[in-house]
């Protein structure tokens, strides 16, 4: 039984026209479908399932839901029981409720974020196919993102009130969905408050991450690029398109990834993530970052956390 990877994310945008330009011409995703409600679907060129990003026009930015793909249909029954036994309400969603997706499970993480699990999404193949493929396709736009890599969700954290949705959601992902903890940040006078976590269900350093903040929200979703050179080029593309960058090309201490934080026109934070970081394994010792080194964990070169990191999110 296994959760394979992040499947898609549904992001709220306040103006569809500018959002389409951003995700198509800056991030470099392919627009593949618009449904009768006006939701627009995108995929990265290196993804083989039909889509990984859904944009929904709304009055406020943020994330509607995040979805993960499991290996087969029986896994849905397995996880449905586990989620229910953990005390979380889980709903069966009929095939086709999510566009081009089979039956799914819908539930909320302890943090409140809405999550789906599904086993089937329409297969369309990558843009280079799977027979004698070229390394990349012609006609890529913008940063030419390969795939949706991961998301970071903000969870309510208020130690004085005994609220720690980071720890609760992390435990749920481990105990129920069988992710494993790769890295964490611990804070507080005794260093025993888990204020952030990075969890994997594959061999990448993270398939989902949680960071504590005053209220729950959406911190960022990340799109994969090959190399540092691609990160630099992506930043050039952003500058050419007047995209607001939160942090220009930089290395994370945590996960060792090469990164840019930037915003879509509605204020949703996006990220490019390049380089493997390292090969994560379930038996790898958990890396812990202490409160005094948190700046280096997030932005390794400056060692300083910009204030926006924990205060600006949707
Ligand atoms: Fe990230």
mmCIF file of C-alpha atoms and ligand atoms in Angstrom:
data_model
loop_
_atom_site.group_PDB
_atom_site.id
_atom_site.type_symbol
_atom_site.label_atom_id
_atom_site.label_comp_id
_atom_site.label_asym_id
_atom_site.label_seq_id
_atom_site.Cartn_x
_atom_site.Cartn_y
_atom_site.Cartn_z
ATOM 1 C CA UNK A 1 0.000 0.000 0.000
ATOM 2 C CA UNK A 2 1.430 3.345 -0.891
ATOM 3 C CA UNK A 3 0.735 6.957 -1.622
ATOM 4 C CA UNK A 4 2.783 7.586 -4.761
ATOM 5 C CA UNK A 5 3.132 11.343 -5.033
ATOM 6 C CA UNK A 6 1.395 14.694 -5.175
ATOM 7 C CA UNK A 7 -1.251 14.500 -7.875
ATOM 8 C CA UNK A 8 -2.566 18.009 -8.208
ATOM 9 C CA UNK A 9 -3.344 21.226 -6.418
ATOM 10 C CA UNK A 10 -6.391 23.467 -6.786
ATOM 11 C CA UNK A 11 -5.387 27.113 -6.430
ATOM 12 C CA UNK A 12 -7.748 30.092 -6.123
ATOM 13 C CA UNK A 13 -6.895 33.080 -8.292
ATOM 14 C CA UNK A 14 -8.637 36.432 -8.353
ATOM 15 C CA UNK A 15 -8.193 37.198 -12.052
ATOM 16 C CA UNK A 16 -8.102 34.269 -14.442
ATOM 17 C CA UNK A 17 -6.597 36.157 -17.370
ATOM 18 C CA UNK A 18 -3.450 37.260 -15.555
ATOM 19 C CA UNK A 19 -3.213 33.878 -13.829
ATOM 20 C CA UNK A 20 -3.299 32.085 -17.185
ATOM 21 C CA UNK A 21 -0.411 34.209 -18.426
ATOM 22 C CA UNK A 22 1.560 33.465 -15.258
ATOM 23 C CA UNK A 23 1.136 29.700 -15.121
ATOM 24 C CA UNK A 24 1.451 29.275 -18.883
ATOM 25 C CA UNK A 25 4.153 31.760 -19.871
ATOM 26 C CA UNK A 26 6.156 32.189 -16.662
ATOM 27 C CA UNK A 27 5.953 28.803 -14.917
ATOM 28 C CA UNK A 28 5.676 27.154 -18.330
ATOM 29 C CA UNK A 29 2.841 24.710 -17.736
ATOM 30 C CA UNK A 30 0.577 23.576 -20.579
ATOM 31 C CA UNK A 31 -3.069 24.571 -20.509
ATOM 32 C CA UNK A 32 -5.029 21.424 -21.264
ATOM 33 C CA UNK A 33 -8.683 21.960 -20.338
ATOM 34 C CA UNK A 34 -11.334 24.391 -19.155
ATOM 35 C CA UNK A 35 -14.473 22.967 -17.570
ATOM 36 C CA UNK A 36 -18.008 24.373 -17.651
ATOM 37 C CA UNK A 37 -17.425 26.166 -14.317
ATOM 38 C CA UNK A 38 -14.439 28.019 -15.745
ATOM 39 C CA UNK A 39 -11.776 26.033 -13.881
ATOM 40 C CA UNK A 40 -8.599 25.768 -15.950
ATOM 41 C CA UNK A 41 -6.326 22.710 -15.872
ATOM 42 C CA UNK A 42 -2.569 22.582 -16.487
ATOM 43 C CA UNK A 43 0.130 19.968 -16.716
ATOM 44 C CA UNK A 44 3.925 20.017 -16.774
ATOM 45 C CA UNK A 45 5.566 18.611 -19.907
ATOM 46 C CA UNK A 46 7.229 15.784 -17.981
ATOM 47 C CA UNK A 47 4.029 14.626 -16.273
ATOM 48 C CA UNK A 48 2.103 11.708 -17.754
ATOM 49 C CA UNK A 49 -1.250 12.145 -16.023
ATOM 50 C CA UNK A 50 -3.706 14.661 -17.419
ATOM 51 C CA UNK A 51 -3.098 17.600 -15.082
ATOM 52 C CA UNK A 52 -1.425 18.764 -11.892
ATOM 53 C CA UNK A 53 -2.761 22.294 -11.388
ATOM 54 C CA UNK A 54 -6.369 23.505 -11.332
ATOM 55 C CA UNK A 55 -7.010 27.247 -11.235
ATOM 56 C CA UNK A 56 -10.339 28.408 -9.828
ATOM 57 C CA UNK A 57 -11.413 32.044 -9.995
ATOM 58 C CA UNK A 58 -12.457 33.348 -6.578
ATOM 59 C CA UNK A 59 -12.619 36.481 -4.438
ATOM 60 C CA UNK A 60 -9.561 35.518 -2.405
ATOM 61 C CA UNK A 61 -6.343 33.634 -3.202
ATOM 62 C CA UNK A 62 -5.271 30.392 -1.529
ATOM 63 C CA UNK A 63 -5.666 26.665 -1.942
ATOM 64 C CA UNK A 64 -8.973 24.823 -2.259
ATOM 65 C CA UNK A 65 -7.532 21.334 -2.050
ATOM 66 C CA UNK A 66 -4.493 19.180 -2.566
ATOM 67 C CA UNK A 67 -4.628 15.657 -3.995
ATOM 68 C CA UNK A 68 -2.272 12.686 -3.781
ATOM 69 C CA UNK A 69 -2.221 9.638 -6.013
ATOM 70 C CA UNK A 70 -2.170 6.127 -4.560
ATOM 71 C CA UNK A 71 -0.961 3.071 -6.465
ATOM 72 C CA UNK A 72 -4.253 1.245 -7.004
ATOM 73 C CA UNK A 73 -7.933 1.171 -6.166
ATOM 74 C CA UNK A 74 -7.529 -1.230 -3.217
ATOM 75 C CA UNK A 75 -5.284 1.377 -1.575
ATOM 76 C CA UNK A 76 -8.294 3.687 -1.381
ATOM 77 C CA UNK A 77 -10.210 1.127 0.692
ATOM 78 C CA UNK A 78 -7.141 0.592 2.865
ATOM 79 C CA UNK A 79 -6.605 4.298 3.527
ATOM 80 C CA UNK A 80 -10.325 4.975 3.935
ATOM 81 C CA UNK A 81 -10.380 2.578 6.897
ATOM 82 C CA UNK A 82 -7.189 4.001 8.368
ATOM 83 C CA UNK A 83 -8.400 7.617 8.122
ATOM 84 C CA UNK A 84 -11.753 6.710 9.683
ATOM 85 C CA UNK A 85 -10.120 4.701 12.472
ATOM 86 C CA UNK A 86 -7.938 7.736 13.241
ATOM 87 C CA UNK A 87 -11.155 9.640 13.910
ATOM 88 C CA UNK A 88 -11.260 11.774 10.795
ATOM 89 C CA UNK A 89 -14.376 11.930 8.635
ATOM 90 C CA UNK A 90 -13.727 10.662 5.132
ATOM 91 C CA UNK A 91 -16.069 10.978 2.173
ATOM 92 C CA UNK A 92 -16.256 8.736 -0.903
ATOM 93 C CA UNK A 93 -16.214 10.889 -4.028
ATOM 94 C CA UNK A 94 -17.682 9.252 -7.166
ATOM 95 C CA UNK A 95 -15.588 8.914 -10.346
ATOM 96 C CA UNK A 96 -15.607 12.057 -12.475
ATOM 97 C CA UNK A 97 -16.363 14.433 -9.617
ATOM 98 C CA UNK A 98 -12.769 15.554 -10.013
ATOM 99 C CA UNK A 99 -12.229 16.025 -13.747
ATOM 100 C CA UNK A 100 -10.639 12.951 -15.398
ATOM 101 C CA UNK A 101 -10.177 11.270 -12.002
ATOM 102 C CA UNK A 102 -11.641 7.965 -10.781
ATOM 103 C CA UNK A 103 -13.176 7.426 -7.360
ATOM 104 C CA UNK A 104 -11.538 9.465 -4.647
ATOM 105 C CA UNK A 105 -11.451 10.000 -0.908
ATOM 106 C CA UNK A 106 -12.013 13.475 0.493
ATOM 107 C CA UNK A 107 -11.065 14.490 4.032
ATOM 108 C CA UNK A 108 -9.442 17.259 6.016
ATOM 109 C CA UNK A 109 -6.010 17.116 7.598
ATOM 110 C CA UNK A 110 -5.874 17.950 11.320
ATOM 111 C CA UNK A 111 -4.738 21.410 10.131
ATOM 112 C CA UNK A 112 -8.037 21.822 8.267
ATOM 113 C CA UNK A 113 -6.604 21.615 4.727
ATOM 114 C CA UNK A 114 -8.753 19.638 2.311
ATOM 115 C CA UNK A 115 -7.047 16.600 0.818
ATOM 116 C CA UNK A 116 -8.072 14.001 -1.759
ATOM 117 C CA UNK A 117 -6.626 10.596 -2.465
ATOM 118 C CA UNK A 118 -7.270 8.991 -5.833
ATOM 119 C CA UNK A 119 -5.898 6.019 -7.751
ATOM 120 C CA UNK A 120 -6.736 6.870 -11.337
ATOM 121 C CA UNK A 121 -6.356 9.967 -13.477
ATOM 122 C CA UNK A 122 -6.566 9.959 -17.259
ATOM 123 C CA UNK A 123 -3.187 9.048 -18.749
ATOM 124 C CA UNK A 124 -1.984 11.274 -21.567
ATOM 125 C CA UNK A 125 1.786 10.663 -21.555
ATOM 126 C CA UNK A 126 4.642 13.111 -21.317
ATOM 127 C CA UNK A 127 5.399 15.557 -24.117
ATOM 128 C CA UNK A 128 8.370 13.443 -25.229
ATOM 129 C CA UNK A 129 6.517 10.138 -24.995
ATOM 130 C CA UNK A 130 7.958 6.938 -23.620
ATOM 131 C CA UNK A 131 9.507 5.371 -26.715
ATOM 132 C CA UNK A 132 13.019 6.616 -27.471
ATOM 133 C CA UNK A 133 12.191 9.978 -25.843
ATOM 134 C CA UNK A 134 14.113 13.180 -26.451
ATOM 135 C CA UNK A 135 15.410 14.765 -23.219
ATOM 136 C CA UNK A 136 13.024 17.707 -23.549
ATOM 137 C CA UNK A 137 10.333 18.843 -25.976
ATOM 138 C CA UNK A 138 10.472 21.797 -28.358
ATOM 139 C CA UNK A 139 8.349 24.861 -27.728
ATOM 140 C CA UNK A 140 8.654 25.089 -23.948
ATOM 141 C CA UNK A 141 7.467 28.383 -22.503
ATOM 142 C CA UNK A 142 8.826 30.374 -19.569
ATOM 143 C CA UNK A 143 10.642 28.359 -16.930
ATOM 144 C CA UNK A 144 9.516 25.130 -18.621
ATOM 145 C CA UNK A 145 8.584 23.450 -15.330
ATOM 146 C CA UNK A 146 8.786 19.663 -15.440
ATOM 147 C CA UNK A 147 6.205 18.802 -12.817
ATOM 148 C CA UNK A 148 4.418 19.905 -9.675
ATOM 149 C CA UNK A 149 6.865 18.811 -6.994
ATOM 150 C CA UNK A 150 5.381 19.508 -3.561
ATOM 151 C CA UNK A 151 3.394 21.958 -1.479
ATOM 152 C CA UNK A 152 3.972 23.659 1.849
ATOM 153 C CA UNK A 153 0.894 24.236 3.986
ATOM 154 C CA UNK A 154 0.736 26.678 6.871
ATOM 155 C CA UNK A 155 -0.758 25.214 10.042
ATOM 156 C CA UNK A 156 -1.976 26.967 13.167
ATOM 157 C CA UNK A 157 0.715 27.030 15.844
ATOM 158 C CA UNK A 158 0.120 28.679 19.217
ATOM 159 C CA UNK A 159 2.173 26.944 21.936
ATOM 160 C CA UNK A 160 0.729 29.148 24.681
ATOM 161 C CA UNK A 161 -2.733 27.816 23.886
ATOM 162 C CA UNK A 162 -1.400 24.306 23.365
ATOM 163 C CA UNK A 163 -2.273 24.390 19.669
ATOM 164 C CA UNK A 164 0.175 22.705 17.299
ATOM 165 C CA UNK A 165 -1.440 21.675 14.024
ATOM 166 C CA UNK A 166 2.027 21.136 12.504
ATOM 167 C CA UNK A 167 2.688 18.279 14.905
ATOM 168 C CA UNK A 168 -0.856 16.915 14.556
ATOM 169 C CA UNK A 169 -0.789 16.959 10.759
ATOM 170 C CA UNK A 170 2.727 15.491 10.683
ATOM 171 C CA UNK A 171 1.631 12.632 12.930
ATOM 172 C CA UNK A 172 -1.410 11.999 10.750
ATOM 173 C CA UNK A 173 0.717 11.816 7.606
ATOM 174 C CA UNK A 174 3.043 9.324 9.323
ATOM 175 C CA UNK A 175 0.530 7.200 11.229
ATOM 176 C CA UNK A 176 -2.230 7.069 8.624
ATOM 177 C CA UNK A 177 -0.855 7.847 5.166
ATOM 178 C CA UNK A 178 2.539 6.227 5.855
ATOM 179 C CA UNK A 179 4.716 9.168 4.883
ATOM 180 C CA UNK A 180 8.053 9.417 6.726
ATOM 181 C CA UNK A 181 9.590 12.425 8.426
ATOM 182 C CA UNK A 182 12.685 13.715 6.611
ATOM 183 C CA UNK A 183 13.435 17.083 8.248
ATOM 184 C CA UNK A 184 11.909 19.184 11.001
ATOM 185 C CA UNK A 185 12.334 22.457 12.860
ATOM 186 C CA UNK A 186 12.036 22.395 16.621
ATOM 187 C CA UNK A 187 11.589 25.520 18.740
ATOM 188 C CA UNK A 188 10.736 26.615 22.256
ATOM 189 C CA UNK A 189 12.751 26.826 25.495
ATOM 190 C CA UNK A 190 13.142 23.054 25.600
ATOM 191 C CA UNK A 191 13.403 22.624 21.833
ATOM 192 C CA UNK A 192 10.483 20.239 21.888
ATOM 193 C CA UNK A 193 7.913 22.114 19.808
ATOM 194 C CA UNK A 194 7.742 20.831 16.239
ATOM 195 C CA UNK A 195 7.248 24.074 14.315
ATOM 196 C CA UNK A 196 7.810 22.712 10.796
ATOM 197 C CA UNK A 197 8.153 19.370 9.075
ATOM 198 C CA UNK A 198 9.111 17.968 5.676
ATOM 199 C CA UNK A 199 7.664 14.559 4.839
ATOM 200 C CA UNK A 200 8.187 12.132 1.982
ATOM 201 C CA UNK A 201 6.293 9.213 0.517
ATOM 202 C CA UNK A 202 8.874 8.650 -2.213
ATOM 203 C CA UNK A 203 12.618 9.305 -2.474
ATOM 204 C CA UNK A 204 12.471 13.080 -2.799
ATOM 205 C CA UNK A 205 13.230 15.061 0.370
ATOM 206 C CA UNK A 206 9.613 16.151 0.592
ATOM 207 C CA UNK A 207 6.255 15.482 -0.973
ATOM 208 C CA UNK A 208 4.504 17.739 1.533
ATOM 209 C CA UNK A 209 5.651 20.185 4.195
ATOM 210 C CA UNK A 210 4.019 21.967 7.118
ATOM 211 C CA UNK A 211 5.080 25.203 8.794
ATOM 212 C CA UNK A 212 3.468 26.811 11.836
ATOM 213 C CA UNK A 213 1.866 30.229 11.681
ATOM 214 C CA UNK A 214 -0.932 32.241 13.260
ATOM 215 C CA UNK A 215 -3.619 30.774 10.994
ATOM 216 C CA UNK A 216 -3.851 27.907 8.507
ATOM 217 C CA UNK A 217 -3.188 28.722 4.880
ATOM 218 C CA UNK A 218 -1.268 28.031 1.702
ATOM 219 C CA UNK A 219 2.431 28.872 1.730
ATOM 220 C CA UNK A 220 3.588 27.657 -1.682
ATOM 221 C CA UNK A 221 3.539 25.012 -4.332
ATOM 222 C CA UNK A 222 6.781 24.122 -6.061
ATOM 223 C CA UNK A 223 7.567 23.209 -9.654
ATOM 224 C CA UNK A 224 10.555 21.064 -10.535
ATOM 225 C CA UNK A 225 13.461 22.244 -12.681
ATOM 226 C CA UNK A 226 16.614 20.286 -13.539
ATOM 227 C CA UNK A 227 19.479 22.452 -12.443
ATOM 228 C CA UNK A 228 20.829 25.664 -10.981
ATOM 229 C CA UNK A 229 21.143 27.014 -14.557
ATOM 230 C CA UNK A 230 17.425 26.441 -15.017
ATOM 231 C CA UNK A 231 16.716 28.301 -11.768
ATOM 232 C CA UNK A 232 18.751 31.259 -13.018
ATOM 233 C CA UNK A 233 16.912 31.237 -16.338
ATOM 234 C CA UNK A 234 13.584 31.007 -14.518
ATOM 235 C CA UNK A 235 14.498 34.135 -12.538
ATOM 236 C CA UNK A 236 15.322 35.883 -15.849
ATOM 237 C CA UNK A 237 11.887 34.902 -17.145
ATOM 238 C CA UNK A 238 10.284 36.290 -13.988
ATOM 239 C CA UNK A 239 12.169 39.581 -14.261
ATOM 240 C CA UNK A 240 11.151 39.908 -17.929
ATOM 241 C CA UNK A 241 7.525 39.422 -16.913
ATOM 242 C CA UNK A 242 7.665 41.726 -13.858
ATOM 243 C CA UNK A 243 6.882 38.833 -11.549
ATOM 244 C CA UNK A 244 7.290 39.693 -7.884
ATOM 245 C CA UNK A 245 10.060 37.539 -6.444
ATOM 246 C CA UNK A 246 10.030 36.922 -2.716
ATOM 247 C CA UNK A 247 13.525 35.423 -2.768
ATOM 248 C CA UNK A 248 15.802 35.395 -5.830
ATOM 249 C CA UNK A 249 17.850 32.256 -6.624
ATOM 250 C CA UNK A 250 19.048 30.726 -3.396
ATOM 251 C CA UNK A 251 19.794 27.406 -1.718
ATOM 252 C CA UNK A 252 17.665 25.930 1.020
ATOM 253 C CA UNK A 253 19.561 24.393 3.925
ATOM 254 C CA UNK A 254 16.532 22.210 4.481
ATOM 255 C CA UNK A 255 16.272 19.697 1.577
ATOM 256 C CA UNK A 256 19.365 21.353 -0.057
ATOM 257 C CA UNK A 257 17.182 22.431 -2.977
ATOM 258 C CA UNK A 258 17.905 25.343 -5.323
ATOM 259 C CA UNK A 259 15.014 27.694 -5.239
ATOM 260 C CA UNK A 260 13.192 30.895 -6.121
ATOM 261 C CA UNK A 261 10.140 32.049 -4.214
ATOM 262 C CA UNK A 262 7.829 34.181 -6.309
ATOM 263 C CA UNK A 263 4.184 35.171 -6.439
ATOM 264 C CA UNK A 264 1.428 34.654 -8.952
ATOM 265 C CA UNK A 265 -0.631 37.765 -9.787
ATOM 266 C CA UNK A 266 -3.133 36.903 -7.019
ATOM 267 C CA UNK A 267 -0.426 36.697 -4.352
ATOM 268 C CA UNK A 268 -0.133 32.912 -4.140
ATOM 269 C CA UNK A 269 3.483 31.984 -3.511
ATOM 270 C CA UNK A 270 5.072 29.699 -6.101
ATOM 271 C CA UNK A 271 8.501 28.180 -6.036
ATOM 272 C CA UNK A 272 10.945 26.554 -8.388
ATOM 273 C CA UNK A 273 12.717 23.571 -6.875
ATOM 274 C CA UNK A 274 15.791 22.183 -8.594
ATOM 275 C CA UNK A 275 18.341 19.569 -7.809
ATOM 276 C CA UNK A 276 17.486 16.340 -6.063
ATOM 277 C CA UNK A 277 18.785 17.636 -2.743
ATOM 278 C CA UNK A 278 19.522 14.082 -1.682
ATOM 279 C CA UNK A 279 17.986 10.667 -2.010
ATOM 280 C CA UNK A 280 15.523 10.364 0.836
ATOM 281 C CA UNK A 281 14.967 6.936 2.378
ATOM 282 C CA UNK A 282 12.505 5.865 5.090
ATOM 283 C CA UNK A 283 15.372 4.757 7.356
ATOM 284 C CA UNK A 284 17.339 7.977 6.903
ATOM 285 C CA UNK A 285 17.909 9.740 10.231
ATOM 286 C CA UNK A 286 15.608 12.734 10.616
ATOM 287 C CA UNK A 287 17.409 16.047 10.153
ATOM 288 C CA UNK A 288 16.522 18.577 12.850
ATOM 289 C CA UNK A 289 17.022 22.336 12.560
ATOM 290 C CA UNK A 290 17.077 24.271 15.810
ATOM 291 C CA UNK A 291 15.359 27.617 16.305
ATOM 292 C CA UNK A 292 18.628 29.595 16.255
ATOM 293 C CA UNK A 293 19.581 28.107 12.847
ATOM 294 C CA UNK A 294 16.165 28.356 11.232
ATOM 295 C CA UNK A 295 17.335 31.184 8.949
ATOM 296 C CA UNK A 296 20.072 28.966 7.488
ATOM 297 C CA UNK A 297 17.609 26.136 7.116
ATOM 298 C CA UNK A 298 15.348 28.185 4.908
ATOM 299 C CA UNK A 299 17.832 30.535 3.198
ATOM 300 C CA UNK A 300 21.249 28.962 3.504
ATOM 301 C CA UNK A 301 23.374 31.772 2.055
ATOM 302 C CA UNK A 302 22.085 34.718 4.032
ATOM 303 C CA UNK A 303 21.160 32.671 7.086
ATOM 304 C CA UNK A 304 18.379 35.165 7.609
ATOM 305 C CA UNK A 305 14.700 34.472 7.390
ATOM 306 C CA UNK A 306 12.915 37.242 5.551
ATOM 307 C CA UNK A 307 9.892 38.311 7.524
ATOM 308 C CA UNK A 308 7.554 37.467 4.680
ATOM 309 C CA UNK A 309 8.376 33.757 4.927
ATOM 310 C CA UNK A 310 6.166 33.163 7.939
ATOM 311 C CA UNK A 311 3.831 36.138 7.652
ATOM 312 C CA UNK A 312 2.866 36.380 3.982
ATOM 313 C CA UNK A 313 0.772 33.524 2.662
ATOM 314 C CA UNK A 314 -2.672 32.947 1.240
HETATM 315 FE FE1 LIG B 1 8.996 24.044 -0.914
#
